[in-house]
PDB file of N, CA and C in Angstrom:
ATOM      1  N   ARG M  39     -10.985  17.788  -0.818  1.00 84.00           N
ATOM      2  CA  ARG M  39      -9.796  17.630  -1.001  1.00 84.00           C
ATOM      3  C   ARG M  39      -9.855  17.606  -2.299  1.00 84.00           C
ATOM      4  N   PHE M  40      -8.694  17.757  -2.831  1.00 87.00           N
ATOM      5  CA  PHE M  40      -8.350  18.048  -4.570  1.00 87.00           C
ATOM      6  C   PHE M  40      -6.946  17.063  -4.375  1.00 87.00           C
ATOM      7  N   TYR M  41      -7.291  15.804  -5.465  1.00 89.00           N
ATOM      8  CA  TYR M  41      -6.123  15.124  -5.851  1.00 89.00           C
ATOM      9  C   TYR M  41      -5.454  15.609  -7.318  1.00 89.00           C
ATOM     10  N   ILE M  42      -3.964  15.484  -7.072  1.00 88.00           N
ATOM     11  CA  ILE M  42      -3.380  15.759  -8.454  1.00 88.00           C
ATOM     12  C   ILE M  42      -2.562  14.691  -9.289  1.00 88.00           C
ATOM     13  N   ILE M  43      -3.120  13.745  -9.764  1.00 90.00           N
ATOM     14  CA  ILE M  43      -2.479  12.550 -10.564  1.00 90.00           C
ATOM     15  C   ILE M  43      -1.248  13.175 -11.275  1.00 90.00           C
ATOM     16  N   HIS M  44       0.010  12.060 -11.021  1.00 91.00           N
ATOM     17  CA  HIS M  44       1.077  12.442 -11.940  1.00 91.00           C
ATOM     18  C   HIS M  44       1.551  13.949 -11.634  1.00 91.00           C
ATOM     19  N   ASN M  45       1.501  13.912 -10.748  1.00 91.00           N
ATOM     20  CA  ASN M  45       2.008  15.469  -9.891  1.00 91.00           C
ATOM     21  C   ASN M  45       3.533  15.373 -10.537  1.00 91.00           C
ATOM     22  N   GLY M  46       4.369  14.372 -10.592  1.00 90.00           N
ATOM     23  CA  GLY M  46       5.790  15.197 -10.430  1.00 90.00           C
ATOM     24  C   GLY M  46       6.510  16.201  -9.457  1.00 90.00           C
ATOM     25  N   SER M  47       7.226  17.400  -9.545  1.00 93.00           N
ATOM     26  CA  SER M  47       7.633  17.565  -8.781  1.00 93.00           C
ATOM     27  C   SER M  47       7.102  18.855  -8.089  1.00 93.00           C
ATOM     28  N   GLY M  48       5.303  18.870  -8.307  1.00 93.00           N
ATOM     29  CA  GLY M  48       4.868  19.391  -7.760  1.00 93.00           C
ATOM     30  C   GLY M  48       4.774  21.017  -8.120  1.00 93.00           C
ATOM     31  N   GLU M  49       4.962  21.661  -9.329  1.00 93.00           N
ATOM     32  CA  GLU M  49       4.880  23.036  -9.715  1.00 93.00           C
ATOM     33  C   GLU M  49       3.539  23.443  -9.469  1.00 93.00           C
ATOM     34  N   LEU M  50       2.362  22.443 -10.369  1.00 92.00           N
ATOM     35  CA  LEU M  50       1.246  23.274 -10.235  1.00 92.00           C
ATOM     36  C   LEU M  50       0.463  22.838  -8.736  1.00 92.00           C
ATOM     37  N   SER M  51       0.511  21.621  -8.340  1.00 94.00           N
ATOM     38  CA  SER M  51       0.236  21.519  -6.890  1.00 94.00           C
ATOM     39  C   SER M  51       0.234  22.817  -6.056  1.00 94.00           C
ATOM     40  N   PHE M  52       1.217  22.955  -5.674  1.00 96.00           N
ATOM     41  CA  PHE M  52       2.294  23.965  -5.247  1.00 96.00           C
ATOM     42  C   PHE M  52       1.447  25.200  -5.418  1.00 96.00           C
ATOM     43  N   LEU M  53       1.361  25.347  -6.836  1.00 95.00           N
ATOM     44  CA  LEU M  53       0.520  26.708  -7.042  1.00 95.00           C
ATOM     45  C   LEU M  53      -0.838  27.238  -6.815  1.00 95.00           C
ATOM     46  N   LEU M  54      -1.221  25.909  -7.221  1.00 95.00           N
ATOM     47  CA  LEU M  54      -2.906  26.008  -6.677  1.00 95.00           C
ATOM     48  C   LEU M  54      -3.113  25.665  -5.300  1.00 95.00           C
ATOM     49  N   ALA M  55      -2.073  25.122  -4.265  1.00 96.00           N
ATOM     50  CA  ALA M  55      -2.259  25.484  -3.080  1.00 96.00           C
ATOM     51  C   ALA M  55      -1.969  26.495  -2.528  1.00 96.00           C
ATOM     52  N   LEU M  56      -1.098  27.427  -2.727  1.00 96.00           N
ATOM     53  CA  LEU M  56      -0.966  28.667  -2.473  1.00 96.00           C
ATOM     54  C   LEU M  56      -1.927  29.502  -2.590  1.00 96.00           C
ATOM     55  N   GLN M  57      -2.335  29.227  -3.400  1.00 97.00           N
ATOM     56  CA  GLN M  57      -3.578  30.143  -3.809  1.00 97.00           C
ATOM     57  C   GLN M  57      -4.599  29.818  -3.346  1.00 97.00           C
ATOM     58  N   ASN M  58      -5.680  29.204  -2.782  1.00 96.00           N
ATOM     59  CA  ASN M  58      -6.342  28.249  -2.046  1.00 96.00           C
ATOM     60  C   ASN M  58      -6.249  27.905  -1.516  1.00 96.00           C
ATOM     61  N   PRO M  59      -5.597  28.624   0.393  1.00 96.00           N
ATOM     62  CA  PRO M  59      -4.557  28.036   1.347  1.00 96.00           C
ATOM     63  C   PRO M  59      -6.357  27.004   2.369  1.00 96.00           C
ATOM     64  N   GLN M  60      -7.739  27.222   1.943  1.00 96.00           N
ATOM     65  CA  GLN M  60      -8.579  26.551   2.341  1.00 96.00           C
ATOM     66  C   GLN M  60      -8.742  25.505   1.834  1.00 96.00           C
ATOM     67  N   ILE M  61      -8.119  24.487   0.759  1.00 94.00           N
ATOM     68  CA  ILE M  61      -8.327  23.395   0.006  1.00 94.00           C
ATOM     69  C   ILE M  61      -7.204  23.112   0.507  1.00 94.00           C
ATOM     70  N   ARG M  62      -7.437  21.676   0.674  1.00 94.00           N
ATOM     71  CA  ARG M  62      -6.581  20.156   0.873  1.00 94.00           C
ATOM     72  C   ARG M  62      -6.067  19.666  -0.555  1.00 94.00           C
ATOM     73  N   PHE M  63      -5.111  19.535  -0.549  1.00 95.00           N
ATOM     74  CA  PHE M  63      -4.269  18.772  -1.990  1.00 95.00           C
ATOM     75  C   PHE M  63      -3.579  18.031  -1.377  1.00 95.00           C
ATOM     76  N   ILE M  64      -3.986  16.902  -2.490  1.00 93.00           N
ATOM     77  CA  ILE M  64      -2.835  15.695  -2.227  1.00 93.00           C
ATOM     78  C   ILE M  64      -2.260  15.772  -3.775  1.00 93.00           C
ATOM     79  N   GLY M  65      -1.303  15.748  -3.582  1.00 94.00           N
ATOM     80  CA  GLY M  65       0.058  15.481  -5.858  1.00 94.00           C
ATOM     81  C   GLY M  65       0.303  14.208  -5.449  1.00 94.00           C
ATOM     82  N   ILE M  66       0.171  13.117  -6.033  1.00 94.00           N
ATOM     83  CA  ILE M  66       0.392  11.837  -6.258  1.00 94.00           C
ATOM     84  C   ILE M  66       1.437  11.221  -7.003  1.00 94.00           C
ATOM     85  N   ASP M  67       2.743  10.726  -7.314  1.00 95.00           N
ATOM     86  CA  ASP M  67       3.306  10.471  -8.136  1.00 95.00           C
ATOM     87  C   ASP M  67       4.798   9.353  -7.920  1.00 95.00           C
ATOM     88  N   SER M  68       4.774   8.184  -8.868  1.00 95.00           N
ATOM     89  CA  SER M  68       5.489   7.050  -8.518  1.00 95.00           C
ATOM     90  C   SER M  68       6.870   7.338  -8.432  1.00 95.00           C
ATOM     91  N   ASP M  69       7.500   8.575  -8.956  1.00 96.00           N
ATOM     92  CA  ASP M  69       8.722   9.336  -9.251  1.00 96.00           C
ATOM     93  C   ASP M  69       9.728   9.262  -7.710  1.00 96.00           C
ATOM     94  N   SER M  70      10.096   8.474  -7.604  1.00 96.00           N
ATOM     95  CA  SER M  70       9.911   8.739  -5.866  1.00 96.00           C
ATOM     96  C   SER M  70      11.857   9.934  -6.044  1.00 96.00           C
ATOM     97  N   ASP M  71      12.457  10.470  -6.963  1.00 97.00           N
ATOM     98  CA  ASP M  71      12.862  11.673  -7.185  1.00 97.00           C
ATOM     99  C   ASP M  71      11.938  12.677  -6.683  1.00 97.00           C
ATOM    100  N   LYS M  72      10.952  12.846  -7.809  1.00 96.00           N
ATOM    101  CA  LYS M  72      10.525  13.803  -8.056  1.00 96.00           C
ATOM    102  C   LYS M  72       9.578  14.336  -6.650  1.00 96.00           C
ATOM    103  N   THR M  73       8.904  12.847  -6.256  1.00 96.00           N
ATOM    104  CA  THR M  73       8.263  13.259  -4.973  1.00 96.00           C
ATOM    105  C   THR M  73       8.778  14.109  -3.729  1.00 96.00           C
ATOM    106  N   THR M  74      10.019  13.431  -3.480  1.00 96.00           N
ATOM    107  CA  THR M  74      11.245  14.238  -2.825  1.00 96.00           C
ATOM    108  C   THR M  74      10.808  15.766  -2.589  1.00 96.00           C
ATOM    109  N   VAL M  75      11.215  16.260  -4.280  1.00 95.00           N
ATOM    110  CA  VAL M  75      11.078  17.427  -4.311  1.00 95.00           C
ATOM    111  C   VAL M  75       9.761  18.284  -3.650  1.00 95.00           C
ATOM    112  N   ALA M  76       9.026  17.926  -4.588  1.00 95.00           N
ATOM    113  CA  ALA M  76       7.669  18.259  -4.054  1.00 95.00           C
ATOM    114  C   ALA M  76       7.183  18.191  -2.313  1.00 95.00           C
ATOM    115  N   ARG M  77       7.846  17.204  -2.074  1.00 96.00           N
ATOM    116  CA  ARG M  77       7.579  17.052  -0.913  1.00 96.00           C
ATOM    117  C   ARG M  77       8.561  18.241  -0.300  1.00 96.00           C
ATOM    118  N   TYR M  78       9.499  18.649   0.136  1.00 95.00           N
ATOM    119  CA  TYR M  78      10.223  19.553   1.158  1.00 95.00           C
ATOM    120  C   TYR M  78       9.861  20.107   0.384  1.00 95.00           C
ATOM    121  N   VAL M  79       8.956  20.888  -0.988  1.00 92.00           N
ATOM    122  CA  VAL M  79       8.243  22.610  -1.494  1.00 92.00           C
ATOM    123  C   VAL M  79       7.344  22.732  -0.357  1.00 92.00           C
ATOM    124  N   ALA M  80       6.389  21.576  -0.366  1.00 94.00           N
ATOM    125  CA  ALA M  80       5.231  21.859   0.195  1.00 94.00           C
ATOM    126  C   ALA M  80       5.202  21.857   1.888  1.00 94.00           C
ATOM    127  N   GLU M  81       6.362  20.848   2.361  1.00 95.00           N
ATOM    128  CA  GLU M  81       6.387  20.961   3.723  1.00 95.00           C
ATOM    129  C   GLU M  81       7.354  22.650   4.001  1.00 95.00           C
ATOM    130  N   LYS M  82       8.094  23.374   3.778  1.00 94.00           N
ATOM    131  CA  LYS M  82       8.275  23.957   3.716  1.00 94.00           C
ATOM    132  C   LYS M  82       7.164  25.431   3.305  1.00 94.00           C
ATOM    133  N   ARG M  83       6.147  25.325   2.080  1.00 94.00           N
ATOM    134  CA  ARG M  83       5.829  26.425   1.964  1.00 94.00           C
ATOM    135  C   ARG M  83       4.312  26.419   1.638  1.00 94.00           C
ATOM    136  N   ALA M  84       4.062  25.002   1.608  1.00 96.00           N
ATOM    137  CA  ALA M  84       2.361  24.639   1.328  1.00 96.00           C
ATOM    138  C   ALA M  84       1.793  23.602   2.406  1.00 96.00           C
ATOM    139  N   PRO M  85       1.138  23.867   3.525  1.00 95.00           N
ATOM    140  CA  PRO M  85       1.112  22.957   4.857  1.00 95.00           C
ATOM    141  C   PRO M  85      -0.455  22.684   3.947  1.00 95.00           C
ATOM    142  N   ASN M  86      -1.364  23.002   3.320  1.00 97.00           N
ATOM    143  CA  ASN M  86      -2.139  22.486   2.385  1.00 97.00           C
ATOM    144  C   ASN M  86      -1.974  21.455   1.944  1.00 97.00           C
ATOM    145  N   LEU M  87      -1.096  21.010   1.279  1.00 96.00           N
ATOM    146  CA  LEU M  87      -0.128  19.882   0.088  1.00 96.00           C
ATOM    147  C   LEU M  87       0.442  19.070   0.757  1.00 96.00           C
ATOM    148  N   THR M  88      -0.340  17.257   0.632  1.00 95.00           N
ATOM    149  CA  THR M  88       0.576  16.319   1.211  1.00 95.00           C
ATOM    150  C   THR M  88       1.062  15.855  -0.175  1.00 95.00           C
ATOM    151  N   VAL M  89       1.998  15.089  -0.068  1.00 96.00           N
ATOM    152  CA  VAL M  89       2.659  14.472  -1.409  1.00 96.00           C
ATOM    153  C   VAL M  89       3.038  12.969  -1.204  1.00 96.00           C
ATOM    154  N   ILE M  90       2.419  12.286  -2.261  1.00 94.00           N
ATOM    155  CA  ILE M  90       2.265  10.806  -1.841  1.00 94.00           C
ATOM    156  C   ILE M  90       3.098  10.043  -2.972  1.00 94.00           C
ATOM    157  N   GLU M  91       4.033   8.917  -2.452  1.00 95.00           N
ATOM    158  CA  GLU M  91       5.132   8.516  -3.710  1.00 95.00           C
ATOM    159  C   GLU M  91       4.069   7.159  -3.764  1.00 95.00           C
ATOM    160  N   GLY M  92       3.919   7.101  -5.106  1.00 94.00           N
ATOM    161  CA  GLY M  92       2.851   5.532  -5.195  1.00 94.00           C
ATOM    162  C   GLY M  92       2.165   6.065  -6.699  1.00 94.00           C
ATOM    163  N   ASP M  93       2.082   4.555  -6.917  1.00 90.00           N
ATOM    164  CA  ASP M  93       1.044   4.323  -8.560  1.00 90.00           C
ATOM    165  C   ASP M  93      -0.196   4.271  -8.168  1.00 90.00           C
ATOM    166  N   ILE M  94      -1.470   5.376  -8.642  1.00 85.00           N
ATOM    167  CA  ILE M  94      -2.344   5.776  -8.009  1.00 85.00           C
ATOM    168  C   ILE M  94      -3.402   4.049  -8.848  1.00 85.00           C
ATOM    169  N   ALA M  95      -3.064   3.391  -9.397  1.00 85.00           N
ATOM    170  CA  ALA M  95      -3.703   2.177  -9.197  1.00 85.00           C
ATOM    171  C   ALA M  95      -3.437   1.210  -8.023  1.00 85.00           C
ATOM    172  N   GLN M  96      -2.695   1.239  -6.956  1.00 88.00           N
ATOM    173  CA  GLN M  96      -2.176   0.458  -6.246  1.00 88.00           C
ATOM    174  C   GLN M  96      -3.136   1.432  -4.375  1.00 88.00           C
ATOM    175  N   ILE M  97      -3.334   2.822  -5.059  1.00 83.00           N
ATOM    176  CA  ILE M  97      -3.920   3.660  -4.084  1.00 83.00           C
ATOM    177  C   ILE M  97      -5.190   3.647  -3.770  1.00 83.00           C
ATOM    178  N   GLN M  98      -6.034   3.506  -2.657  1.00 81.00           N
ATOM    179  CA  GLN M  98      -7.141   3.263  -2.450  1.00 81.00           C
ATOM    180  C   GLN M  98      -7.774   4.927  -2.163  1.00 81.00           C
ATOM    181  N   LEU M  99      -8.844   5.406  -2.914  1.00 78.00           N
ATOM    182  CA  LEU M  99      -9.060   6.247  -2.642  1.00 78.00           C
ATOM    183  C   LEU M  99     -10.658   6.518  -2.080  1.00 78.00           C
ATOM    184  N   ASP M 100     -11.112   7.409  -1.466  1.00 77.00           N
ATOM    185  CA  ASP M 100     -12.222   7.252  -0.883  1.00 77.00           C
ATOM    186  C   ASP M 100     -13.353   8.007  -1.586  1.00 77.00           C
ATOM    187  N   PRO M 101     -14.156   7.646  -2.837  1.00 76.00           N
ATOM    188  CA  PRO M 101     -15.055   8.332  -3.507  1.00 76.00           C
ATOM    189  C   PRO M 101     -15.602   9.113  -2.958  1.00 76.00           C
ATOM    190  N   THR M 102     -15.648   9.330  -1.515  1.00 81.00           N
ATOM    191  CA  THR M 102     -16.619  10.343  -0.902  1.00 81.00           C
ATOM    192  C   THR M 102     -15.901  11.475   0.141  1.00 81.00           C
ATOM    193  N   ASN M 103     -14.415  11.572  -0.329  1.00 79.00           N
ATOM    194  CA  ASN M 103     -13.629  12.117   0.145  1.00 79.00           C
ATOM    195  C   ASN M 103     -12.841  13.105  -0.479  1.00 79.00           C
ATOM    196  N   PHE M 104     -13.464  13.656  -1.928  1.00 77.00           N
ATOM    197  CA  PHE M 104     -12.607  14.105  -2.190  1.00 77.00           C
ATOM    198  C   PHE M 104     -13.367  14.716  -3.549  1.00 77.00           C
ATOM    199  N   THR M 105     -13.089  16.172  -3.801  1.00 80.00           N
ATOM    200  CA  THR M 105     -14.013  16.892  -4.952  1.00 80.00           C
ATOM    201  C   THR M 105     -13.525  17.240  -6.345  1.00 80.00           C
ATOM    202  N   THR M 106     -12.099  16.960  -6.737  1.00 83.00           N
ATOM    203  CA  THR M 106     -11.656  17.083  -8.015  1.00 83.00           C
ATOM    204  C   THR M 106     -10.046  16.165  -7.869  1.00 83.00           C
ATOM    205  N   ILE M 107     -10.269  15.500  -9.086  1.00 80.00           N
ATOM    206  CA  ILE M 107      -9.045  14.714  -9.569  1.00 80.00           C
ATOM    207  C   ILE M 107      -8.520  15.141 -10.572  1.00 80.00           C
ATOM    208  N   ILE M 108      -7.473  15.794 -10.561  1.00 80.00           N
ATOM    209  CA  ILE M 108      -7.105  16.438 -12.033  1.00 80.00           C
ATOM    210  C   ILE M 108      -5.710  15.162 -12.217  1.00 80.00           C
ATOM    211  N   GLN M 109      -5.719  14.948 -14.011  1.00 82.00           N
ATOM    212  CA  GLN M 109      -4.911  14.214 -14.286  1.00 82.00           C
ATOM    213  C   GLN M 109      -3.140  14.739 -15.285  1.00 82.00           C
ATOM    214  N   ILE M 110      -2.342  14.601 -14.834  1.00 80.00           N
ATOM    215  CA  ILE M 110      -1.054  15.377 -15.814  1.00 80.00           C
ATOM    216  C   ILE M 110      -0.547  14.493 -16.439  1.00 80.00           C
ATOM    217  N   ALA M 111      -0.750  14.654 -17.554  1.00 68.00           N
ATOM    218  CA  ALA M 111      -0.053  13.459 -18.842  1.00 68.00           C
ATOM    219  C   ALA M 111       1.508  13.899 -18.844  1.00 68.00           C
TER     220      ALA M 111
END
């Protein structure tokens, strides 16, 4: 699993998911408008990308369940 924090509307996560279909990507962002766009694109074109709306400080990540975290500032 590959977590992308501050995913926004998902451009980076979408490109990574398309180029690496064997990897599970999870994009997280607190902006509901941006996550709606990212989720729509993921559902249509990137089945290995999941988009979560929420504050990373409030989301429990299992440290044994991912390989990489990227934070976009």
